Amino acid sequence: MATASVNLRRPGYLLAVAIVLHVALISAQVTTSAGVPVLEVVTFGSFAEIQRIAMGAVGGVRDAWNGYLDLRGVRAQNEALRREIEAMQVRMQQERALAGQAESFRQLLGLRERAGVKTAAAEVIAGDASPEFRTLTIDKGESEGIARDMAVISPSGVVGRVILASGRASKVQLLIDRNAAAGAVIERSRAQGIVVGAGSGLLQMQYVPGTADVVVGDTVVSSGIDTIYPKGFVIGTVENVERGGGTFHAITVRPAVDFTRIEEVLVVLTPSPAREAEAIEGRE
Amino acid sequence: MKFAKVALGLIAALALQTTLGGLAIRGTAALDLVLIVVVYVALTSGPVVGLLAGSAAGLVQDALSSGVLGMGGLAKTIVGFAVGVLGTQFIVTAPFPRFVVFVLATVLHAAIFMGLYVLLGLREFSEPYAAVLGQAVANGLVGVVAAQLVELLPGSLQRRRSGRPLKR
């Protein structure tokens, strides 16, 4: 049987050739109902199928390639979108910061109106340079009329005073610095004293008579006696009152200003009487 | 020699077909003498000779008729090949198997021939089964007889020739 199939292979080819020739011969004579020769139709149809297969293969490759390119595009697009989202998140934070800044400015503006003194708004550009000192740097200096010993306040309360003014920046000594001091008064009882920096973030109110009415929670405001800080600005709240053996209370005051989060301040441009006197003397 | 015999047989069949054409057996389709010769040649000579004989005979038959050139040729080519293969696979020398082969070959030829025409929309064949069957039986009978004559006639003639001197 196997031998027979081998022997039939050549006749098979011959048969195929004969059939093809006959079909071609028939097709050359016969036309379709549309009047087109069958040979043309068969040829066209055959090649159309070949073209269809070829186009299918090419289309498949092209689709695969396009899919690959699309994937690459999608990947790049995803990367771009991710970056855009990150940029938008940063921008949103900036907007939020700006909104907070605007709120701060609004409060500062309100403070300026309430204070009734001429002030200059300044932005904190630097913090403490040394842990031993409590200072900060603002972005306004002598060019904006800022001078030494000018009071620095914020919507929350008293911040400190200018200890050094350069052309475009100033150094501010915070009220919590060990070397800082301000005239103060208990708002409720009008008991007077002096607040000084404790160096730990708290204030000590000194020289308050032991007979004075001071309780925890009392508000401490500036008395103006020091001729630096305007009168009536909040310094802080009494946190602890100790009646020692001496003649004065030992009062601990928590500052009203959160010095760790301070960003904008107002510099009171009205010079202190002492500086004004010095200036007058200098002019004379 | 073989080619000459095949060619001679085909020419004879064509001559008979064209002269005695239209032979109908009680209303059935006419005999196809050319097909009978092709089948016989294929049976005795194999598929290659069968398909070549069928192809040539069919083309000539087509050329002599009013049909599409190649229709009969294609049908007879396939039949010649198929019968040639059949002849190589089976012993088809007895009258009845040959009759069957002739019948089947005729049916196959008719199927291809008519199928092509119908497929191309060139002709309609309404209820062709009886005509095809009649032609197949007629071809089978004529083919078996013809084959027997072709195979037996030379021997009897030789015996007759060789017997005359003895009688003398």
Coordinates of C-alpha atoms in Angstrom, one line a residue:
Chain A
M1 CA 0.0 0.0 0.0
A2 CA 2.9 2.3 0.9
T3 CA 4.5 1.5 -2.4
A4 CA 1.3 2.2 -4.2
S5 CA 1.0 5.6 -2.6
V6 CA 4.6 6.4 -3.6
N7 CA 3.8 5.3 -7.1
L8 CA 0.7 7.5 -7.1
R9 CA 2.6 10.6 -6.1
R10 CA 3.8 11.4 -9.6
P11 CA 0.4 10.7 -11.2
G12 CA -1.1 12.9 -8.5
Y13 CA 1.0 15.8 -9.6
L14 CA 0.2 15.2 -13.2
L15 CA -3.5 15.1 -12.3
A16 CA -3.2 18.3 -10.5
V17 CA -1.5 20.0 -13.4
A18 CA -4.1 18.6 -15.8
I19 CA -6.9 19.8 -13.6
V20 CA -5.4 23.3 -13.3
L21 CA -4.9 23.5 -17.1
H22 CA -8.4 22.4 -17.7
V23 CA -9.9 24.8 -15.2
A24 CA -7.8 27.6 -16.8
L25 CA -9.1 26.6 -20.2
I26 CA -12.7 26.5 -19.0
S27 CA -12.3 29.8 -17.1
A28 CA -10.9 31.5 -20.2
Q29 CA -14.1 30.8 -22.1
V30 CA -16.8 31.2 -19.5
T31 CA -18.1 34.5 -18.3
T32 CA -20.0 35.1 -15.2
S33 CA -23.5 36.5 -15.2
A34 CA -21.9 39.9 -14.9
G35 CA -20.1 39.4 -18.2
V36 CA -16.7 39.1 -16.6
P37 CA -14.5 36.1 -17.7
V38 CA -14.4 33.4 -15.1
L39 CA -10.6 33.2 -15.4
E40 CA -10.4 36.8 -14.4
V41 CA -12.8 36.2 -11.6
V42 CA -11.0 33.1 -10.4
T43 CA -7.7 34.7 -10.7
F44 CA -8.9 37.8 -9.0
G45 CA -10.6 35.7 -6.3
S46 CA -7.6 33.6 -5.8
F47 CA -5.2 36.5 -5.5
A48 CA -7.7 38.3 -3.5
E49 CA -7.6 35.5 -1.0
I50 CA -3.8 35.5 -1.0
Q51 CA -4.0 39.3 -0.6
R52 CA -6.5 38.8 2.2
I53 CA -4.2 36.3 4.0
A54 CA -1.2 38.6 3.4
M55 CA -3.1 41.6 4.5
G56 CA -4.3 39.7 7.5
A57 CA -0.8 38.7 8.4
V58 CA 0.5 42.2 7.8
G59 CA -2.5 43.6 9.6
G60 CA -1.8 41.3 12.5
V61 CA 1.8 42.3 12.7
R62 CA 0.8 46.0 12.3
D63 CA -1.8 45.7 15.0
A64 CA 0.7 44.0 17.3
W65 CA 3.2 46.7 16.5
N66 CA 0.7 49.4 17.0
G67 CA -0.4 47.7 20.2
Y68 CA 3.2 47.7 21.3
L69 CA 3.6 51.4 20.3
D70 CA 0.3 52.2 22.0
L71 CA 1.4 50.4 25.1
R72 CA 4.6 52.4 25.0
G73 CA 2.5 55.5 24.4
V74 CA 0.2 54.6 27.3
R75 CA 3.2 54.0 29.5
A76 CA 4.6 57.4 28.6
Q77 CA 1.2 59.0 29.0
N78 CA 0.9 57.3 32.4
E79 CA 4.3 58.7 33.3
A80 CA 3.3 62.1 32.1
L81 CA 0.0 62.0 33.9
R82 CA 1.7 60.8 37.1
R83 CA 4.1 63.8 36.8
E84 CA 1.2 66.1 36.2
I85 CA -0.6 64.7 39.2
E86 CA 2.5 65.2 41.3
A87 CA 2.8 68.8 39.9
M88 CA -0.8 69.4 40.7
Q89 CA -0.4 68.1 44.2
V90 CA 2.5 70.4 44.7
R91 CA 0.5 73.3 43.2
M92 CA -2.4 72.4 45.4
Q93 CA -0.1 72.6 48.4
Q94 CA 1.2 75.9 47.1
E95 CA -2.3 77.1 46.7
R96 CA -3.2 75.9 50.1
A97 CA -0.1 77.7 51.5
L98 CA -1.1 80.8 49.6
A99 CA -4.5 80.6 51.0
G100 CA -3.1 80.3 54.5
Q101 CA -0.7 83.1 53.7
A102 CA -3.6 85.2 52.5
E103 CA -5.4 84.4 55.7
S104 CA -2.3 85.4 57.7
F105 CA -2.1 88.6 55.7
R106 CA -5.8 89.3 56.3
Q107 CA -5.3 88.8 60.0
L108 CA -2.2 91.0 59.9
L109 CA -4.2 93.6 58.1
G110 CA -6.9 93.4 60.7
L111 CA -4.2 93.7 63.4
R112 CA -2.8 96.7 61.7
E113 CA -6.1 98.4 61.6
R114 CA -6.8 97.5 65.2
A115 CA -3.4 98.6 66.4
G116 CA -3.7 102.0 65.0
V117 CA 0.0 102.3 64.5
K118 CA 2.0 102.4 61.4
T119 CA 3.4 99.0 60.6
A120 CA 5.2 97.1 57.9
A121 CA 4.4 93.6 57.1
A122 CA 7.4 91.3 56.8
E123 CA 8.0 87.7 56.1
V124 CA 10.1 85.4 58.2
I125 CA 13.0 84.2 56.0
A126 CA 15.1 82.4 58.6
G127 CA 14.9 81.0 62.1
D128 CA 17.3 80.5 64.9
A129 CA 21.0 80.4 63.9
S130 CA 22.0 79.0 67.3
P131 CA 20.0 77.0 69.8
E132 CA 21.3 79.3 72.6
F133 CA 19.4 82.3 71.1
R134 CA 15.9 82.7 70.0
T135 CA 15.9 85.0 67.0
L136 CA 14.5 85.0 63.5
T137 CA 15.2 87.0 60.4
I138 CA 12.6 89.0 58.5
D139 CA 12.8 90.2 54.9
K140 CA 12.4 93.9 55.6
G141 CA 15.2 96.2 56.7
E142 CA 16.2 99.8 56.9
S143 CA 15.1 100.5 53.3
E144 CA 11.5 99.9 54.5
G145 CA 12.0 102.2 57.5
I146 CA 12.8 99.5 60.0
A147 CA 15.1 100.3 62.8
R148 CA 16.5 98.8 66.0
D149 CA 14.1 98.3 68.9
M150 CA 11.0 98.4 66.8
A151 CA 8.4 96.0 68.1
V152 CA 7.4 93.0 66.1
I153 CA 3.9 91.7 66.6
S154 CA 1.7 89.1 65.0
P155 CA -2.1 88.5 65.0
S156 CA -1.6 86.2 68.0
G157 CA 0.4 88.6 70.0
V158 CA 3.8 90.1 70.7
V159 CA 6.7 88.4 68.9
G160 CA 9.8 90.4 69.9
R161 CA 11.8 93.4 68.8
V162 CA 14.2 94.3 66.1
I163 CA 17.8 94.1 67.4
L164 CA 19.6 94.5 64.1
A165 CA 18.4 96.1 60.9
S166 CA 20.3 95.9 57.6
G167 CA 19.3 97.3 54.2
R168 CA 16.8 94.6 53.3
A169 CA 16.6 92.3 56.3
S170 CA 16.3 92.5 60.1
K171 CA 17.1 90.3 63.0
V172 CA 14.3 90.0 65.5
Q173 CA 14.9 88.9 69.1
L174 CA 12.0 86.8 70.2
L175 CA 10.3 87.4 73.5
I176 CA 11.2 83.9 74.7
D177 CA 14.9 84.6 74.3
R178 CA 16.7 84.7 77.6
N179 CA 17.8 88.3 77.0
A180 CA 14.4 89.6 76.0
A181 CA 12.1 91.5 78.3
A182 CA 8.8 93.4 78.0
G183 CA 6.6 95.4 80.3
A184 CA 3.4 93.4 81.0
V185 CA 0.2 93.6 82.8
I186 CA -2.4 91.1 83.9
E187 CA -5.3 92.2 81.8
R188 CA -8.0 91.2 84.3
S189 CA -6.4 92.7 87.5
R190 CA -4.1 95.2 85.9
A191 CA -1.2 93.9 88.0
Q192 CA 2.0 95.0 86.4
G193 CA 5.3 93.2 85.9
I194 CA 8.0 92.3 83.4
V195 CA 8.0 89.2 81.3
V196 CA 11.3 87.7 80.4
G197 CA 12.3 84.8 78.2
A198 CA 13.0 81.6 80.0
G199 CA 14.8 80.0 77.1
S200 CA 12.5 77.0 77.1
G201 CA 9.7 78.5 75.1
L202 CA 7.9 79.9 78.1
L203 CA 8.0 83.3 79.7
Q204 CA 8.5 84.3 83.3
M205 CA 6.5 87.3 84.6
Q206 CA 8.6 89.0 87.3
Y207 CA 8.1 91.7 89.8
V208 CA 4.4 91.1 90.3
P209 CA 3.6 91.8 93.9
G210 CA 2.6 88.9 96.0
T211 CA -0.6 90.6 96.9
A212 CA -1.7 91.0 93.2
D213 CA -4.6 89.1 92.0
V214 CA -3.2 86.6 89.5
V215 CA -4.7 83.3 88.6
V216 CA -4.0 80.7 86.1
G217 CA -5.6 81.5 82.8
D218 CA -5.2 85.2 83.1
T219 CA -4.2 87.0 80.0
V220 CA -1.0 88.9 80.0
V221 CA -0.7 91.9 77.7
S222 CA 2.0 94.5 77.0
S223 CA 1.9 97.5 79.3
G224 CA 3.9 99.9 77.1
I225 CA 6.1 100.9 79.9
D226 CA 9.2 99.7 78.1
T227 CA 8.5 102.2 75.3
I228 CA 9.2 99.4 72.8
Y229 CA 6.0 97.4 72.6
P230 CA 2.7 99.1 72.1
K231 CA 0.3 98.9 75.0
G232 CA -2.4 96.3 75.1
F233 CA -0.9 93.6 72.9
V234 CA -1.3 90.0 74.0
I235 CA 1.8 88.4 75.4
G236 CA 0.4 85.2 76.7
T237 CA -1.6 83.3 79.3
V238 CA -0.7 82.6 82.9
E239 CA 0.1 78.9 83.1
N240 CA 1.4 78.7 86.6
V241 CA 1.4 81.0 89.7
E242 CA 3.6 80.3 92.6
R243 CA 3.4 82.2 95.8
G244 CA 6.9 82.0 97.1
G245 CA 8.4 83.2 100.3
G246 CA 9.4 86.5 98.7
T247 CA 7.3 89.6 97.9
F248 CA 6.7 88.7 94.3
H249 CA 4.8 86.0 92.5
A250 CA 6.6 83.5 90.4
I251 CA 4.4 83.4 87.4
T252 CA 4.9 81.2 84.3
V253 CA 3.4 82.6 81.1
R254 CA 2.7 80.6 78.0
P255 CA 3.3 82.8 75.0
A256 CA 0.3 83.5 72.8
V257 CA 2.5 83.2 69.7
D258 CA 3.5 79.9 68.5
F259 CA 7.1 80.8 67.6
T260 CA 7.6 77.5 65.8
R261 CA 5.0 78.3 63.2
I262 CA 5.4 82.0 62.8
E263 CA 5.6 83.1 59.1
E264 CA 4.5 86.7 58.8
V265 CA 4.8 89.5 61.2
L266 CA 4.2 93.2 61.5
V267 CA 6.9 95.6 62.4
V268 CA 5.7 98.6 64.3
L269 CA 7.3 101.5 62.5
T270 CA 6.7 104.0 65.3
P271 CA 10.1 104.4 66.9
S272 CA 10.4 103.9 70.6
P273 CA 10.7 107.2 72.6
A274 CA 14.2 106.3 73.5
R275 CA 15.2 105.9 69.9
E276 CA 13.3 109.0 68.9
A277 CA 15.2 110.9 71.6
E278 CA 18.5 109.5 70.3
A279 CA 17.5 110.5 66.8
I280 CA 16.7 114.0 67.9
E281 CA 19.9 114.3 69.7
G282 CA 21.7 113.1 66.7
R283 CA 20.1 115.6 64.5
E284 CA 20.9 118.4 66.9
Chain B
M1 CA 3.1 1.0 -29.4
K2 CA 0.9 1.3 -26.5
F3 CA 0.5 5.0 -27.2
A4 CA -0.5 4.2 -30.7
K5 CA -3.0 1.6 -29.6
V6 CA -4.5 4.1 -27.2
A7 CA -4.6 6.8 -29.8
L8 CA -6.1 4.4 -32.3
G9 CA -8.7 3.3 -29.9
L10 CA -9.7 6.9 -29.1
I11 CA -9.9 7.9 -32.7
A12 CA -12.0 4.9 -33.4
A13 CA -14.3 5.7 -30.5
L14 CA -14.6 9.3 -31.6
A15 CA -15.3 8.3 -35.1
L16 CA -18.0 5.9 -34.0
Q17 CA -19.3 8.5 -31.6
T18 CA -19.6 11.1 -34.2
T19 CA -21.1 8.8 -36.8
L20 CA -23.3 6.7 -34.5
G21 CA -23.8 9.6 -32.2
G22 CA -27.2 10.0 -30.6
L23 CA -27.5 6.4 -29.9
A24 CA -30.2 6.2 -27.3
I25 CA -31.3 3.2 -25.5
R26 CA -35.0 3.5 -25.0
G27 CA -35.0 7.2 -24.3
T28 CA -32.0 7.3 -22.1
A29 CA -28.9 9.4 -22.8
A30 CA -26.7 8.4 -25.6
L31 CA -23.7 6.1 -25.2
D32 CA -20.4 7.7 -24.5
L33 CA -18.0 5.6 -26.5
V34 CA -15.1 7.8 -25.8
L35 CA -15.6 7.5 -22.1
I36 CA -15.7 3.7 -22.5
V37 CA -12.4 3.7 -24.3
V38 CA -10.9 6.0 -21.6
V39 CA -12.1 3.8 -18.8
Y40 CA -10.8 0.7 -20.5
V41 CA -7.4 2.3 -21.2
A42 CA -7.2 3.5 -17.6
L43 CA -8.1 0.1 -16.3
T44 CA -5.5 -1.6 -18.4
S45 CA -2.7 1.0 -18.4
G46 CA -2.9 2.8 -15.1
P47 CA -3.7 6.3 -13.9
V48 CA -1.1 8.3 -15.9
V49 CA -2.2 6.9 -19.2
G50 CA -5.7 7.1 -18.0
L51 CA -5.6 10.7 -17.2
L52 CA -3.7 11.6 -20.3
A53 CA -6.1 9.6 -22.5
G54 CA -9.0 11.2 -20.8
S55 CA -7.6 14.6 -21.1
A56 CA -6.9 14.3 -24.8
A57 CA -10.1 12.5 -25.6
G58 CA -12.2 14.9 -23.6
L59 CA -10.6 18.0 -25.2
V60 CA -11.1 16.6 -28.7
Q61 CA -14.6 15.7 -27.8
D62 CA -15.2 19.2 -26.5
A63 CA -13.7 20.7 -29.5
L64 CA -15.9 18.7 -31.8
S65 CA -19.0 19.5 -29.8
S66 CA -20.6 22.9 -29.0
G67 CA -19.8 22.8 -25.3
V68 CA -17.2 24.6 -23.4
L69 CA -13.7 23.4 -24.2
G70 CA -12.3 21.7 -21.2
M71 CA -15.5 20.6 -19.5
G72 CA -15.4 17.1 -20.9
G73 CA -11.6 17.0 -20.8
L74 CA -11.6 17.8 -17.1
A75 CA -14.3 15.2 -16.3
K76 CA -12.6 12.5 -18.4
T77 CA -9.2 13.4 -16.9
I78 CA -10.4 12.8 -13.4
V79 CA -12.3 9.7 -14.4
G80 CA -9.3 8.3 -16.2
F81 CA -7.1 8.9 -13.2
A82 CA -9.6 7.5 -10.7
V83 CA -10.2 4.4 -12.8
G84 CA -6.5 4.0 -13.3
V85 CA -5.9 4.1 -9.6
L86 CA -8.7 1.7 -9.1
G87 CA -7.2 -0.7 -11.6
T88 CA -3.9 -0.6 -9.8
Q89 CA -5.5 -1.3 -6.4
F90 CA -7.9 -4.0 -7.4
I91 CA -8.1 -6.8 -9.9
V92 CA -10.7 -5.7 -12.3
T93 CA -10.6 -8.2 -15.1
A94 CA -13.8 -10.1 -14.8
P95 CA -16.8 -8.8 -16.6
F96 CA -18.9 -7.9 -13.6
P97 CA -16.3 -5.8 -11.8
R98 CA -15.6 -4.1 -15.1
F99 CA -19.3 -3.5 -15.5
V100 CA -19.3 -1.9 -12.1
V101 CA -16.3 0.2 -12.9
F102 CA -17.9 1.4 -16.1
V103 CA -21.1 2.3 -14.3
L104 CA -19.3 4.1 -11.6
A105 CA -17.0 5.9 -14.0
T106 CA -20.0 7.1 -16.0
V107 CA -21.7 8.3 -12.9
L108 CA -18.6 10.1 -11.8
H109 CA -18.1 11.6 -15.2
A110 CA -21.7 12.8 -15.4
A111 CA -21.4 14.3 -11.9
I112 CA -18.3 16.3 -12.7
F113 CA -19.5 17.3 -16.2
M114 CA -23.0 18.4 -15.1
G115 CA -21.7 19.8 -11.8
L116 CA -19.3 22.1 -13.6
Y117 CA -22.0 23.3 -15.9
V118 CA -24.4 23.9 -13.1
L119 CA -21.7 25.5 -11.0
L120 CA -20.9 27.9 -13.7
G121 CA -24.5 28.6 -14.4
L122 CA -24.2 27.5 -18.0
R123 CA -26.8 24.8 -18.1
E124 CA -29.7 23.4 -16.1
F125 CA -30.2 19.6 -15.7
S126 CA -33.6 18.7 -14.5
E127 CA -33.9 15.3 -12.9
P128 CA -30.8 13.8 -14.7
Y129 CA -30.6 10.7 -12.5
A130 CA -32.5 8.3 -14.8
A131 CA -30.6 9.5 -17.9
V132 CA -27.3 9.1 -16.1
L133 CA -28.2 5.8 -14.7
G134 CA -29.3 4.6 -18.1
Q135 CA -26.1 5.8 -19.7
A136 CA -24.1 4.2 -17.0
V137 CA -25.7 0.8 -17.5
A138 CA -25.4 1.1 -21.3
N139 CA -21.8 2.2 -21.0
G140 CA -21.2 -0.7 -18.7
L141 CA -22.7 -3.2 -21.0
V142 CA -21.1 -1.9 -24.1
G143 CA -17.8 -1.5 -22.2
V144 CA -17.8 -5.0 -20.9
V145 CA -18.6 -6.4 -24.3
A146 CA -16.1 -4.2 -26.0
A147 CA -13.4 -5.1 -23.5
Q148 CA -14.1 -8.8 -24.0
L149 CA -14.0 -8.4 -27.7
V150 CA -10.8 -6.4 -27.6
E151 CA -9.1 -9.0 -25.4
L152 CA -10.5 -12.1 -26.9
L153 CA -10.7 -11.2 -30.5
P154 CA -6.9 -11.1 -31.2
G155 CA -6.5 -14.5 -29.6
S156 CA -9.3 -16.2 -31.5
L157 CA -8.1 -14.7 -34.7
Q158 CA -4.6 -16.0 -34.1
R159 CA -6.0 -19.4 -33.2
R160 CA -8.0 -19.3 -36.4
R161 CA -5.0 -18.3 -38.4
S162 CA -2.8 -20.9 -36.9
G163 CA -5.6 -23.5 -37.4
R164 CA -6.1 -23.1 -41.1
P165 CA -2.9 -24.9 -42.2
L166 CA -3.7 -27.7 -40.0
K167 CA -7.1 -28.1 -41.6
R168 CA -5.6 -27.9 -44.9

